[in-house]
Amino acid sequence: MHRSPRDVLLDPEQHRRNALSFTGRAEATGSAEERDHFVRMARTSELLAKNADWLRSIDAFLADWRPKA
């Protein structure tokens, strides 16, 4: 199944899985530079998940205000 870029961006569960994966990679690497990179990627994924949650809640709230077809 092909997912649109919007669907991918608004998938908080996927962002949380990515964050866990990046955290694991940060813990597994021996390089400080790589560790910092993966820690930043994990934090970015966490923020994307929060953003997706926020957008979903706003979308649900605004659904009541949209014209009914």
Tab-separated table of C-alpha atoms in Angstrom:
chain	number	residue	atom	x	y	z
A	1	MET	CA	0.000	0.000	0.000
A	2	HIS	CA	1.359	3.386	-0.999
A	3	ARG	CA	1.107	6.083	1.638
A	4	SER	CA	1.056	9.749	0.751
A	5	PRO	CA	3.718	12.055	2.233
A	6	ARG	CA	0.955	13.607	4.358
A	7	ASP	CA	0.014	10.208	5.800
A	8	VAL	CA	3.648	9.450	6.608
A	9	LEU	CA	4.171	12.840	8.254
A	10	LEU	CA	1.011	12.509	10.347
A	11	ASP	CA	1.761	9.007	11.674
A	12	PRO	CA	2.833	9.495	15.310
A	13	GLU	CA	3.280	5.765	15.904
A	14	GLN	CA	5.831	5.529	13.096
A	15	HIS	CA	7.728	8.529	14.465
A	16	ARG	CA	7.809	6.880	17.906
A	17	ARG	CA	9.134	3.633	16.399
A	18	ASN	CA	11.792	5.661	14.576
A	19	ALA	CA	12.756	7.410	17.824
A	20	LEU	CA	13.213	4.064	19.588
A	21	SER	CA	15.298	2.769	16.698
A	22	PHE	CA	17.526	5.855	16.696
A	23	THR	CA	17.934	5.616	20.478
A	24	GLY	CA	19.039	2.009	20.137
A	25	ARG	CA	21.502	2.919	17.430
A	26	ALA	CA	22.882	5.760	19.560
A	27	GLU	CA	23.469	3.356	22.452
A	28	ALA	CA	25.109	0.767	20.187
A	29	THR	CA	27.649	2.976	18.466
A	30	GLY	CA	31.111	3.690	19.775
A	31	SER	CA	31.587	6.968	17.950
A	32	ALA	CA	30.650	10.104	19.881
A	33	GLU	CA	29.823	11.877	16.624
A	34	GLU	CA	27.463	9.106	15.498
A	35	ARG	CA	25.940	8.899	18.965
A	36	ASP	CA	25.171	12.634	18.913
A	37	HIS	CA	23.693	12.298	15.432
A	38	PHE	CA	21.363	9.443	16.433
A	39	VAL	CA	20.355	11.221	19.650
A	40	ARG	CA	19.369	14.276	17.578
A	41	MET	CA	17.468	12.077	15.130
A	42	ALA	CA	15.623	10.406	18.035
A	43	ARG	CA	14.692	13.808	19.480
A	44	THR	CA	13.503	14.996	16.073
A	45	SER	CA	11.347	11.882	15.712
A	46	GLU	CA	9.852	12.476	19.166
A	47	LEU	CA	8.998	16.033	18.202
A	48	LEU	CA	7.459	14.861	14.920
A	49	ALA	CA	5.295	12.405	16.886
A	50	LYS	CA	4.108	15.173	19.211
A	51	ASN	CA	3.414	17.396	16.220
A	52	ALA	CA	1.409	14.640	14.511
A	53	ASP	CA	-0.620	14.099	17.697
A	54	TRP	CA	-1.281	17.829	17.951
A	55	LEU	CA	-2.350	18.084	14.309
A	56	ARG	CA	-4.710	15.121	14.683
A	57	SER	CA	-6.352	16.688	17.733
A	58	ILE	CA	-6.734	20.038	15.958
A	59	ASP	CA	-8.151	18.271	12.907
A	60	ALA	CA	-10.688	16.435	15.073
A	61	PHE	CA	-11.670	19.696	16.762
A	62	LEU	CA	-12.070	21.510	13.446
A	63	ALA	CA	-14.165	18.690	11.992
A	64	ASP	CA	-17.140	20.120	13.869
A	65	TRP	CA	-16.654	23.467	12.142
A	66	ARG	CA	-16.345	22.149	8.595
A	67	PRO	CA	-19.331	22.372	6.281
A	68	LYS	CA	-21.248	19.148	6.077
A	69	ALA	CA	-21.555	17.628	2.615
